[in-house]
Coordinates of C-alpha atoms and ligand atoms in Angstrom, one line a residue:
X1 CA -15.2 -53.9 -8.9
X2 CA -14.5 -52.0 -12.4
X3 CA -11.0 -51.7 -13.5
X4 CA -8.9 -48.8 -12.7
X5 CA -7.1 -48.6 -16.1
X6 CA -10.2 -47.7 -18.3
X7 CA -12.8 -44.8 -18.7
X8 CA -16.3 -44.9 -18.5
X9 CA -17.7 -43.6 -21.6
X10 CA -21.1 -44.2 -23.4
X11 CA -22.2 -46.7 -20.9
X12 CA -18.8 -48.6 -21.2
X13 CA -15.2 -49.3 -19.9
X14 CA -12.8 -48.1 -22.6
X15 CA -9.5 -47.9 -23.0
X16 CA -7.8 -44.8 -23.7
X17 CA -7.0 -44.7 -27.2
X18 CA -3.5 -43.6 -27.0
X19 CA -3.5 -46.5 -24.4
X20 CA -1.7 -44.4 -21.7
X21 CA -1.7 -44.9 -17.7
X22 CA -0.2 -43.2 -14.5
X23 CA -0.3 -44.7 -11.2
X24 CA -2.4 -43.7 -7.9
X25 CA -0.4 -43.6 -5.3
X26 CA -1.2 -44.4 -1.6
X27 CA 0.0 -41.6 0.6
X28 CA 0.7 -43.4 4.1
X29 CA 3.5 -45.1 2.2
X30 CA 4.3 -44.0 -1.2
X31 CA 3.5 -47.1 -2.9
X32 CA 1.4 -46.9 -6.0
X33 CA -2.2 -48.8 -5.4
X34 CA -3.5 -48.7 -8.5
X35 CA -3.0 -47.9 -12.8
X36 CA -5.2 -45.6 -14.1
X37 CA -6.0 -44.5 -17.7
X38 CA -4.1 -41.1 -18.7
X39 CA -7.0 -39.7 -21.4
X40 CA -5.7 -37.5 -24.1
X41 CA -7.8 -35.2 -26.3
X42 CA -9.6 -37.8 -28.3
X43 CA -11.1 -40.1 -25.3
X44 CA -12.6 -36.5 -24.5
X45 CA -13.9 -35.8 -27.4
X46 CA -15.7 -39.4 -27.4
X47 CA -16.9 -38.9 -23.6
X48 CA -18.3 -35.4 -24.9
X49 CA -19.9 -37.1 -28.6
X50 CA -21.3 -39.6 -25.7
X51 CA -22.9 -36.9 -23.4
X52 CA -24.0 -34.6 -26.6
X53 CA -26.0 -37.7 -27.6
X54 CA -27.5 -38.6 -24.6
X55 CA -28.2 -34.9 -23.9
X56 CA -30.1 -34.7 -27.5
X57 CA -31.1 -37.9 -28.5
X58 CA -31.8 -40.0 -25.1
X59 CA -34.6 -38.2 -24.1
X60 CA -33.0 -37.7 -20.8
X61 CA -33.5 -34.0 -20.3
X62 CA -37.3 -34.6 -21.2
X63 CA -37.6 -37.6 -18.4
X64 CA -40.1 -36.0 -15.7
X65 CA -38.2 -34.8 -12.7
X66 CA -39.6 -38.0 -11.0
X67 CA -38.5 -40.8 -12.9
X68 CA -35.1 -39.1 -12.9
X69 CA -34.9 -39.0 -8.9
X70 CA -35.5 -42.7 -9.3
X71 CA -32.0 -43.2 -10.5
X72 CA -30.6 -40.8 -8.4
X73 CA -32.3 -42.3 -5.5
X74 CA -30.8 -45.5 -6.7
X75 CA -27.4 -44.0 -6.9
X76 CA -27.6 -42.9 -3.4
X77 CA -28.8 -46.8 -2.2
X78 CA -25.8 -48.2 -3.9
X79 CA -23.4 -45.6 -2.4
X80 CA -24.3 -46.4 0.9
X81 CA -24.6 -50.0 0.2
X82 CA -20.6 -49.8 -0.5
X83 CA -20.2 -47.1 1.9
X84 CA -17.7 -48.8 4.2
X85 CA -15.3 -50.1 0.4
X86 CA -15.8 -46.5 -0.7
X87 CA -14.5 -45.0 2.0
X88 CA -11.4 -47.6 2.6
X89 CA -10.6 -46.4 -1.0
X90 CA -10.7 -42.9 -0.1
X91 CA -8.5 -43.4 2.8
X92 CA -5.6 -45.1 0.6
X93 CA -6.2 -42.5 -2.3
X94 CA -6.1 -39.1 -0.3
X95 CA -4.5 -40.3 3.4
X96 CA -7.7 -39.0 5.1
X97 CA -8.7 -40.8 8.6
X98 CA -11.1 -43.5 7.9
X99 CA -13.8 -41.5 10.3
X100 CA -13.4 -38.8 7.8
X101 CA -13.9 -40.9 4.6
X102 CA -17.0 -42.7 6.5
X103 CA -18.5 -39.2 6.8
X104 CA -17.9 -38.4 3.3
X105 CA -19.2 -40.8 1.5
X106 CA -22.5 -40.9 4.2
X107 CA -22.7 -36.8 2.5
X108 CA -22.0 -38.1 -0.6
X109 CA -25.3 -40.5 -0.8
X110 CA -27.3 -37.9 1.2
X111 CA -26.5 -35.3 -1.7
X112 CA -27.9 -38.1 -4.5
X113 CA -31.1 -38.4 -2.1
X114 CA -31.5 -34.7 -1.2
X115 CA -31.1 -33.9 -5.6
X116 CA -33.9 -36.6 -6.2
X117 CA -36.5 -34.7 -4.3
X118 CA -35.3 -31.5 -5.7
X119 CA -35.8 -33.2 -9.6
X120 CA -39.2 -34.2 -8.3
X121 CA -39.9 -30.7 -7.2
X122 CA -38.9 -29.6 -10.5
X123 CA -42.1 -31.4 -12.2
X124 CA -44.6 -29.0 -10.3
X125 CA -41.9 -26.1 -10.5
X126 CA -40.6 -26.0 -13.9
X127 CA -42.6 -23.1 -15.2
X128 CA -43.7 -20.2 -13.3
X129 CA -46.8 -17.9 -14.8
X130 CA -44.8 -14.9 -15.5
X131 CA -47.2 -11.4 -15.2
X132 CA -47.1 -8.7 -17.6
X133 CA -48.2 -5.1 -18.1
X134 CA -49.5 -5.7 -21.5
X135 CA -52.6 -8.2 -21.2
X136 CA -52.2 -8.5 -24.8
X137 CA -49.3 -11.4 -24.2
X138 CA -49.0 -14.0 -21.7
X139 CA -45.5 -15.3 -20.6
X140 CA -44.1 -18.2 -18.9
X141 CA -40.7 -18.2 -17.4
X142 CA -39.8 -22.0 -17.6
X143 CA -36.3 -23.9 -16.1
X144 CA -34.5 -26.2 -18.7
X145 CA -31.1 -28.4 -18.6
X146 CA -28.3 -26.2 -19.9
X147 CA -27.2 -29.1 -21.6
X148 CA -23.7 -31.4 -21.9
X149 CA -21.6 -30.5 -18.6
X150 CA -18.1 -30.6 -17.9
X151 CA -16.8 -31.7 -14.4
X152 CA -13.7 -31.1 -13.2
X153 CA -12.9 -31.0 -9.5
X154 CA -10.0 -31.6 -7.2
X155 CA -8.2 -34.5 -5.0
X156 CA -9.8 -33.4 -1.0
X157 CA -12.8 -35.0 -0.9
X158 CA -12.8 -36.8 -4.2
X159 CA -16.1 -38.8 -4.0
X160 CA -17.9 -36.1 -2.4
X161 CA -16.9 -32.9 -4.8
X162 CA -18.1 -35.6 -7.7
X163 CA -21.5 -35.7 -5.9
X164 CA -21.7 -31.6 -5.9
X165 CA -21.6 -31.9 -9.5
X166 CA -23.0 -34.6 -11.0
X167 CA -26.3 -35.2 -8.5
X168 CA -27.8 -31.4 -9.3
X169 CA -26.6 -31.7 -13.1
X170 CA -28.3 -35.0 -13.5
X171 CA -31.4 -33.8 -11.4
X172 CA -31.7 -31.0 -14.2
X173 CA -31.6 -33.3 -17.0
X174 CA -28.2 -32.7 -18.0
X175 CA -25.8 -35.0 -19.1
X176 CA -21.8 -34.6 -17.6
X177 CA -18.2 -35.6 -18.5
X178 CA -16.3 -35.7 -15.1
X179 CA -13.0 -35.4 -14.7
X180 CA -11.5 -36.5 -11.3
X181 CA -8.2 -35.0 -10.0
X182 CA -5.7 -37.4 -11.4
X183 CA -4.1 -37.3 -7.7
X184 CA -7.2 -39.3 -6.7
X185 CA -8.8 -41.0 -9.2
X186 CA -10.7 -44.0 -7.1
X187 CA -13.7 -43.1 -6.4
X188 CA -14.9 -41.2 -9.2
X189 CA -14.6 -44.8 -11.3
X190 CA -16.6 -46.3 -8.7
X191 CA -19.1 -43.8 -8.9
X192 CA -19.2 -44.7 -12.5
X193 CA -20.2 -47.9 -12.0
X194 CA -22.6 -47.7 -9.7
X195 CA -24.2 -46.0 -12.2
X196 CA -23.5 -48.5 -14.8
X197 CA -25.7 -50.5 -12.1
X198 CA -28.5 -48.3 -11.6
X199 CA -29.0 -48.2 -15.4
X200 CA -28.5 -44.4 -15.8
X201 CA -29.0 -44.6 -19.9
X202 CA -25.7 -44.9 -21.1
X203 CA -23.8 -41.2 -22.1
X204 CA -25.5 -39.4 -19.1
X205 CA -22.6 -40.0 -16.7
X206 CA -18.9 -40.2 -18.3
X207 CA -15.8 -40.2 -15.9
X208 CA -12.2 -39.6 -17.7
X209 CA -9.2 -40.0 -15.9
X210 CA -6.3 -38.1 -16.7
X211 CA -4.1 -35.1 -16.4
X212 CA -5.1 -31.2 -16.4
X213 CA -3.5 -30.6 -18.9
X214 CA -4.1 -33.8 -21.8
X215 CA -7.9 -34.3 -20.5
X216 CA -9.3 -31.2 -18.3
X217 CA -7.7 -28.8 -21.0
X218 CA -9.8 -30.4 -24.2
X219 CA -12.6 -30.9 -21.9
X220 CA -12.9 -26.9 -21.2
X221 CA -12.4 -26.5 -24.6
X222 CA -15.0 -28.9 -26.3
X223 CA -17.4 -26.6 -28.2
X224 CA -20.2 -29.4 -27.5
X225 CA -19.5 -28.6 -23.9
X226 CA -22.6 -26.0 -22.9
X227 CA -21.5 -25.6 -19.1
X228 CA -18.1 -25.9 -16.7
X229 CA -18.4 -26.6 -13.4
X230 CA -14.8 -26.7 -12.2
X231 CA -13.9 -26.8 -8.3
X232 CA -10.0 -26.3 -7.8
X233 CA -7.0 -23.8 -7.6
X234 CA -7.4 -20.3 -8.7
X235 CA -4.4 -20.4 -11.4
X236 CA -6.3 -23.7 -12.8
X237 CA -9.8 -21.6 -12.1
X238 CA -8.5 -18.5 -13.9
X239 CA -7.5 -20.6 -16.9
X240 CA -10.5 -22.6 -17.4
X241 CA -12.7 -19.0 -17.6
X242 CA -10.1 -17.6 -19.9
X243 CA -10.9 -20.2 -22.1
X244 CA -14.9 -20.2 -21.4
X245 CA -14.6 -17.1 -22.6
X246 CA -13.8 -18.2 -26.2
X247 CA -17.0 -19.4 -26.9
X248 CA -19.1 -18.0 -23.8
X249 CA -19.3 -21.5 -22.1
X250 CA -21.6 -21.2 -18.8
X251 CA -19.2 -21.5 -15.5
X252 CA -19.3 -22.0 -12.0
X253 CA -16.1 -21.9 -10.1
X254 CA -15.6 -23.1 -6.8
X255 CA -11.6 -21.4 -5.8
X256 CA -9.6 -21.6 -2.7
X257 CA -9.7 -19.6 0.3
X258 CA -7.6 -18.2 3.4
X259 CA -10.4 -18.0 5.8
X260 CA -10.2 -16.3 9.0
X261 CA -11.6 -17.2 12.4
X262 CA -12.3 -14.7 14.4
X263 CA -12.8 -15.6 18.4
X264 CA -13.6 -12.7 20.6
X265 CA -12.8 -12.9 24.6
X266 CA -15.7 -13.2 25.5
X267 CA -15.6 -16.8 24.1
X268 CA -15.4 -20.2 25.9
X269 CA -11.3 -21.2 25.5
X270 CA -12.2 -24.9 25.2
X271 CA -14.8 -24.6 22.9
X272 CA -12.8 -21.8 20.6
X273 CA -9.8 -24.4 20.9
X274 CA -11.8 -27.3 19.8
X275 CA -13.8 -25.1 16.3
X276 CA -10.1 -23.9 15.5
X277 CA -8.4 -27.1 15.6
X278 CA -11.3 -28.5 13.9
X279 CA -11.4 -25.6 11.0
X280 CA -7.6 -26.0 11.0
X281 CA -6.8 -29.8 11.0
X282 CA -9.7 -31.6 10.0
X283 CA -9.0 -33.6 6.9
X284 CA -5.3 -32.4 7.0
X285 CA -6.2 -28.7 6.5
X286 CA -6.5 -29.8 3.0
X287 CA -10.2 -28.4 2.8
X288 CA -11.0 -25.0 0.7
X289 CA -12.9 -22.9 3.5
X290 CA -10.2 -24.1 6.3
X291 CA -10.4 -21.5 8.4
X292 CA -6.4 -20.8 8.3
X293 CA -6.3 -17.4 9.6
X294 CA -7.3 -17.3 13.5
X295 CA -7.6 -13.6 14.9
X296 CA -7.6 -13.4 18.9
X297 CA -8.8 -10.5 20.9
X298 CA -6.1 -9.7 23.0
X299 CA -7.1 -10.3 26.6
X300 CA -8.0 -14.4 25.3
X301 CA -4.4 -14.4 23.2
X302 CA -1.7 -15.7 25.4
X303 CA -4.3 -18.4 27.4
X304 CA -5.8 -19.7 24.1
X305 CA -2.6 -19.9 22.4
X306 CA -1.3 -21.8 25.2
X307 CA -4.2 -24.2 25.0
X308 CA -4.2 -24.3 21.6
X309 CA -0.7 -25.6 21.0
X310 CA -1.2 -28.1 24.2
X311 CA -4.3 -29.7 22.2
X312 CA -2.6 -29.7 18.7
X313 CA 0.1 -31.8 20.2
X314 CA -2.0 -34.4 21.1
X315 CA -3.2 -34.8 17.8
X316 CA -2.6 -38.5 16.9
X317 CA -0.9 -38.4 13.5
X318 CA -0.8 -42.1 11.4
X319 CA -2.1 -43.7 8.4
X320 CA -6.0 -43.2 8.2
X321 CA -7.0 -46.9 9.0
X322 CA -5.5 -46.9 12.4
X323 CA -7.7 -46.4 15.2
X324 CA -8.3 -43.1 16.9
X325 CA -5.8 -41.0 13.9
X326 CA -7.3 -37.6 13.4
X327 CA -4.3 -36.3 11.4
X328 CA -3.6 -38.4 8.0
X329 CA -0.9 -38.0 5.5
X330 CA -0.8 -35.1 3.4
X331 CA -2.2 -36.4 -0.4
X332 CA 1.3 -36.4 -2.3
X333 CA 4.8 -35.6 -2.3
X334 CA 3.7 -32.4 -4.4
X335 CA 1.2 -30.8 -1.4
X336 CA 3.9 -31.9 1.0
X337 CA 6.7 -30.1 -0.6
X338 CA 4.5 -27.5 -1.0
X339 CA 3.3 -26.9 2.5
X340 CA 7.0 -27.4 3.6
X341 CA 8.2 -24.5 1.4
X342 CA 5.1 -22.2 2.9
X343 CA 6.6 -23.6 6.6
X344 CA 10.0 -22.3 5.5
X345 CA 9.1 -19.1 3.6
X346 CA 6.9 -18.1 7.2
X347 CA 10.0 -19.0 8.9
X348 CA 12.6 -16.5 6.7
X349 CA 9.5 -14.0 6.9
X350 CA 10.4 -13.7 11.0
X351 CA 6.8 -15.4 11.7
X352 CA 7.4 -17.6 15.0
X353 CA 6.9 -21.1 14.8
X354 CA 5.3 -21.9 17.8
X355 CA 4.4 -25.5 17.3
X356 CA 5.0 -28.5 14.7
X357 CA 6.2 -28.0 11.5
X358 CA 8.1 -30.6 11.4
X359 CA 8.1 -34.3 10.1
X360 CA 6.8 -36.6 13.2
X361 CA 9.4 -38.7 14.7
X362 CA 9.4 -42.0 13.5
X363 CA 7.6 -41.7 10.3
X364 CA 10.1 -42.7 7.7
X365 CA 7.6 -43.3 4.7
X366 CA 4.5 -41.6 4.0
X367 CA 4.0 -37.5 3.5
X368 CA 3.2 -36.6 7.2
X369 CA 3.5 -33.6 8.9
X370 CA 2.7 -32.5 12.3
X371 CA -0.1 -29.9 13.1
X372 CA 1.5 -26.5 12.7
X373 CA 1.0 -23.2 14.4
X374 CA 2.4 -19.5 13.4
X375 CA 2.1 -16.8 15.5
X376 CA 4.1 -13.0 15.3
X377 CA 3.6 -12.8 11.2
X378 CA 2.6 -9.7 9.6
X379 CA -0.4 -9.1 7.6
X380 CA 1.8 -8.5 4.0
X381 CA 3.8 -11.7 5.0
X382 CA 2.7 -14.7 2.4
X383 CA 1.9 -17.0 5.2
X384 CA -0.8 -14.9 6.5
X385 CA -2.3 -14.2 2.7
X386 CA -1.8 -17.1 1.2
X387 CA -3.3 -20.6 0.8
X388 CA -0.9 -23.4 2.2
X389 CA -4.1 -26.0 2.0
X390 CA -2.2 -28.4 4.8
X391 CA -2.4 -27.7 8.8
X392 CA -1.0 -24.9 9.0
X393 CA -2.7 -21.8 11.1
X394 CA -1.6 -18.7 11.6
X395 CA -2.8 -16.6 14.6
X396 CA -2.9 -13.1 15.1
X397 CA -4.1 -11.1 18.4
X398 CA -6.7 -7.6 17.6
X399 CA -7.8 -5.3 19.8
X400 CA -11.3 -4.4 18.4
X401 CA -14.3 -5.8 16.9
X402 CA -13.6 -2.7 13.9
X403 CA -9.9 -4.6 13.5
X404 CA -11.0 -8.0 13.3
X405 CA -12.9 -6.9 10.6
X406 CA -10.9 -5.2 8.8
X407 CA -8.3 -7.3 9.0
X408 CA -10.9 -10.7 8.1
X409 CA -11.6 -8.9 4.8
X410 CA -8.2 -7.8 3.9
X411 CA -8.1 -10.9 1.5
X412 CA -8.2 -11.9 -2.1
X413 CA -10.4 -14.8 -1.2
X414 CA -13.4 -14.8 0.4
X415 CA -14.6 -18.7 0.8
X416 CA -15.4 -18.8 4.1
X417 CA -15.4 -17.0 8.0
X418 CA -16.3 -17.6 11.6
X419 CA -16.8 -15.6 14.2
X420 CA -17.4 -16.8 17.9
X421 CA -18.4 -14.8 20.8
X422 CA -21.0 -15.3 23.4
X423 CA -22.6 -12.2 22.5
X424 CA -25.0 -13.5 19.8
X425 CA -26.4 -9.6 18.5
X426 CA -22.4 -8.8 18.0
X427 CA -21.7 -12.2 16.1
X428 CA -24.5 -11.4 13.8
X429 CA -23.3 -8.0 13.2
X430 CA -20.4 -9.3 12.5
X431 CA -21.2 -12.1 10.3
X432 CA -23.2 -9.5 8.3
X433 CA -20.0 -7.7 7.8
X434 CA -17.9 -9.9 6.4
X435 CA -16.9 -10.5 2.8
X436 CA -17.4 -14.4 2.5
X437 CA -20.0 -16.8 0.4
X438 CA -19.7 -18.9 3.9
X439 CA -19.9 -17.8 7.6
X440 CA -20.3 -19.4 10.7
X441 CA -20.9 -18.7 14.1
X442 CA -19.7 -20.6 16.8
X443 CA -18.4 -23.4 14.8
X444 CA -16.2 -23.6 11.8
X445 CA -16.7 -26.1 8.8
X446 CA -20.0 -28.0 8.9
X447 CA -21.5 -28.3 5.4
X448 CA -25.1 -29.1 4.7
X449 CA -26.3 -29.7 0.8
X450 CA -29.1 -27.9 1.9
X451 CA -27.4 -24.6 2.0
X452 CA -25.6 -22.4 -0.1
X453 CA -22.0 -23.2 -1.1
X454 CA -19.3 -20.9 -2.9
X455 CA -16.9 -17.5 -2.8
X456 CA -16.8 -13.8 -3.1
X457 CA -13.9 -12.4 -4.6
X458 CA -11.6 -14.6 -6.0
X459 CA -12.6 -17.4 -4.5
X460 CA -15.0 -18.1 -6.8
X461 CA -18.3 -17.5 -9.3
X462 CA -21.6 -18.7 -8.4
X463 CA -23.0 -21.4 -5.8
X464 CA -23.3 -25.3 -4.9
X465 CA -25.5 -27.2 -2.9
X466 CA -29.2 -26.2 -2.2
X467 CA -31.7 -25.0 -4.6
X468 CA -29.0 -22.8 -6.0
X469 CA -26.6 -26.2 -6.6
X470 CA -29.4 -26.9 -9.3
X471 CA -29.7 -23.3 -10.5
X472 CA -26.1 -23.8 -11.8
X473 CA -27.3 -26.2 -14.5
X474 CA -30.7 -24.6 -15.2
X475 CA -31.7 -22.0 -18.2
X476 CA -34.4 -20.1 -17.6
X477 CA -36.7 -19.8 -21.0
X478 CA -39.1 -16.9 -21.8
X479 CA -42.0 -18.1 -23.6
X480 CA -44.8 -15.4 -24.8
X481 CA -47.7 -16.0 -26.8
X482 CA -49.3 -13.1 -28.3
X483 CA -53.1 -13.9 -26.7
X484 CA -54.9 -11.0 -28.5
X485 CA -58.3 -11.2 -31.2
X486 CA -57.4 -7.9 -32.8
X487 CA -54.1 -7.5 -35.5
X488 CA -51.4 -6.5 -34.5
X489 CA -51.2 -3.6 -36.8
X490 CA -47.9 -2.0 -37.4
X491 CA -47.1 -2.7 -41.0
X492 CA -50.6 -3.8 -42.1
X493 CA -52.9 -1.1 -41.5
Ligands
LIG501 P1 -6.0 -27.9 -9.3 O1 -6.5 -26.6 -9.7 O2 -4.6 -28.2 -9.4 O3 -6.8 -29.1 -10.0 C1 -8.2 -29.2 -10.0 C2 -8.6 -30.0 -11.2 O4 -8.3 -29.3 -12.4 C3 -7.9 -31.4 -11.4 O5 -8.8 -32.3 -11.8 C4 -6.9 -31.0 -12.5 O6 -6.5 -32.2 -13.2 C5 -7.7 -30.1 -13.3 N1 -6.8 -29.2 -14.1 C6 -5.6 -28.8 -13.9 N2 -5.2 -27.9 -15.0 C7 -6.2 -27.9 -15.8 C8 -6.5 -27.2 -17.0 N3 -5.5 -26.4 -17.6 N4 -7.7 -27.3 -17.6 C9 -8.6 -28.0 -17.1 N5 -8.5 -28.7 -15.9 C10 -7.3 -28.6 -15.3 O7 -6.5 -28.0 -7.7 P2 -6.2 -29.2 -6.7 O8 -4.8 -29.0 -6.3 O9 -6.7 -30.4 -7.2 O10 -7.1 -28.7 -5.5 C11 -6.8 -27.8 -4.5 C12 -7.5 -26.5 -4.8 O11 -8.9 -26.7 -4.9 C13 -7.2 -25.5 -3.6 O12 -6.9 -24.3 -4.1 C14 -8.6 -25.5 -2.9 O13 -8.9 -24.4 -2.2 C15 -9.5 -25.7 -4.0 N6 -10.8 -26.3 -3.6 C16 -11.9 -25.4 -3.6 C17 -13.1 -25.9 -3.1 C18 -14.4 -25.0 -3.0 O14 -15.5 -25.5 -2.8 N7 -14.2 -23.7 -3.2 C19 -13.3 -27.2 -2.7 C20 -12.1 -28.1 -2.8 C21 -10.9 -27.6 -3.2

């Protein structure tokens, strides 16, 4: 295995040069796992020299979209190859059940695979005959790598938010300096050396650890940076495009969210139960499009909510290695002092607590909290508009399918929705209606890379995953030749 305490730059473990470090902590018991290199301005500017010359001097960007889905196919091999060590190291870096971290780093490989065959597609799609009303020209519109790419994402599903970014940029010819959350730095190293061992040509992939502030900061500044792809909080998000906007960097931001869940009473309680507890709880409600806000038509209220809080306190809550634990510690004393302060504030606001809440008995160590449910909290109230990110949900009863809209899209995010109902013409409609980059029906949270990924509002710019995933670090070139015999006549006559 690589060290922890270096960064991956040009091919190579470094050290930082100002030779600081910071410690990972494991969350299921507050010891620190691992030392980890704290970049500062000048190991960025290195990763970035790397990545500019590998962009303009490898001839990576001009490799055929083929022979580069051979590395990411190799990439994805390796991944799964380590699937069951990647995963462990999730589980002690984030406190997510090891099921969960399984499941990730399974998606993680599968988005490698499903960017090779979109590279190779590339070769046969690259440039598309582009008609025009003068027959005197002919154009072609054709795709190109934007260029040197800056990473940044967040600590929830750190192996897997790496794979959003750096599979589609590589399969466009790009070359990338990611950052990893410095809450959860593990597997981003790893991912840097497996590819050190699939030979990626050395710059094309650079991962530097560090702080937002000492290494994400220079990195959005870097003038050799062409594109930022950031995934994160919307202060973070709103500062990284404030300072795009200096030199008109290319962004994509992928914000947070306060989705809601809207389950009409026409809907099966068991299976509503099961999707809200699932959009609610699932990898500690620490997941962007968690669907957070549940709206209940009235005549299902008081019998779901009763089931609901009869199934959340069931939910086996432990450190993520121990069999049959589907609620893990929250990531770090920050998030859980956080989410404890939104518990309170919803508590002074008058919101009833109905359920959790509270610190499970017996759990001295470790940042765990039990599944929590709100109901009885008004629309203004900050628990109901804002994001906790830990399992939290709050729960509101509506009378008509015109309210549950309404009251969905009264939101400064819009990440995700879900809608269930067994009447599938009026889940359509209303899945048509809301104002969300993300809506399911019936279900709440399954990804696929095939599809499109990202916000409205202030939840983000642009979109992930699918075809659009490799849009995001794609330019699309005019070029027009001038086809005609005859002169073109307008200062010589
Ligand atoms: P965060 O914004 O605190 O940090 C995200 C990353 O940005 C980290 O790597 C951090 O070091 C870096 N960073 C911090 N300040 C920076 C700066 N000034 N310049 C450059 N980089 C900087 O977010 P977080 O706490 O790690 O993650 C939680 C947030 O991420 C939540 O709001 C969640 O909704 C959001 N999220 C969104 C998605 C999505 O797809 N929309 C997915 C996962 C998480």
């Amino acid at each position: 295995m690589n060290p922890t305490n270096k960064l991956f730059i040009n091919g190579e473990w470094v050290a930082p040069v100002k030779g600081g470090s910071f410690d990972t902590v494991d969350p299921s018991n507050e010891v620190a796992i691992a030392q980890i290199a704290a970049a500062t301005k000048e190991d960025v500017n290195l990763a970035v020299q790397a990545a500019r010359n590998a962009f303009d001097q490898s001839g990576w960007p001009e490799l055929s979209g083929k022979k580069r889905a051979e590395y990411l196919r190799r990439i994805a091999s390796l991944i799964r190859d380590k699937q069951q060590v990647l995963a462990e190291l999730e589980v002690r870096d984030n406190g997510k059940p090891l099921p969960e971290a399984l499941w990730d780093i399974g998606d993680t490989a599968f988005c490698f695979d499903f960017y090779a065959d979109l590279a190779e597609k590339m070769d046969d799609e690259q440039e598309k005959a582009v008609t025009l009303a003068d027959d005197r020209f002919s154009s072609v519109a054709r795709k190109e790598p934007v260029g040197v790419c800056g990473a940044i994402i967040p600590w929830n599903f750190p192996m897997l938010m790496a794979a959003w970014k750096v599979a589609p940029a590589l399969a466009a010819g790009c070359t990338v300096v990611l950052k990893p959350s410095e809450v959860t730095p593990l597997t981003a190293l790893q991912l840097a050396d497996i590819a050190r061992e699939a030979e990626l040509p050395p710059g094309v992939l650079n991962v530097i650890t560090g702080f937002g502030a000492e290494a994400g900061s220079p990195l959005t500044e870097h003038p050799d940076v062409d594109k930022l792809a950031f995934t994160g909080s919307v202060p973070t998000g709103r500062k990284i495009m404030q300072v795009a906007a200096t030199d008109i960097k290319n962004i994509s931001l992928e914000l947070g969210g306060k989705s809601a869940f809207i389950v009409f009473e026409d809907s099966d309680i068991a299976k509503a139960v099961e999707w809200i507890l699932f959009g609610i709880f699932w990898n500690k409600g620490e997941v962007c499009s968690a669907t957070s806000r549940v709206l209940v038509q009235r005549k299902l209220y008081p019998a779901l909510l009763e089931r609901l809080v009869a199934e959340a306190e069931k939910i086996s809550i432990g450190n993520g290695f121990e069999e049959g634990v589907l609620l893990g510690p929250l990531v770090n004393g920050a998030q859980y002092e956080k989410v404890q302060h939104a518990i309170a504030q919803g508590v002074e606001e008058g919101a009833t607590l109905l359920s959790g809440g509270k610190r499970p008995e017996g759990k001295t160590k470790g940042f765990y909290l039990q599944p929590t449910i709100f109901t009885d909290m008004s629309e203004e109230s900050a628990i109901w508009r804002e994001e906790i990110f830990g399992p939290v949900v709050c729960v509101r009863a509506f009378e008509d399918e015109a309210e549950a809209i309404t009251s969905a899209n009264r939101s400064r995010f819009g990440l995700a929705a879900a809608v269930m109902s067994a009447d599938l013409v009026r889940a359509e409609r209303v899945a048509r209606k809301l104002r969300a980059g993300i809506v399911w029906i019936n279900c709440s949270q399954p990804t696929f890379v095939e599809a499109p990924w990202g916000g409205y509002k202030q939840s983000g710019i642009g979109r992930e995953l699918g075809e659009w995933g490799l849009n995001n670090y794609l330019e699309t070139k005019q070029i027009t030749r001038f086809e005609s015999e005859e002169p073109w006549g307008w200062y010589l006559k």
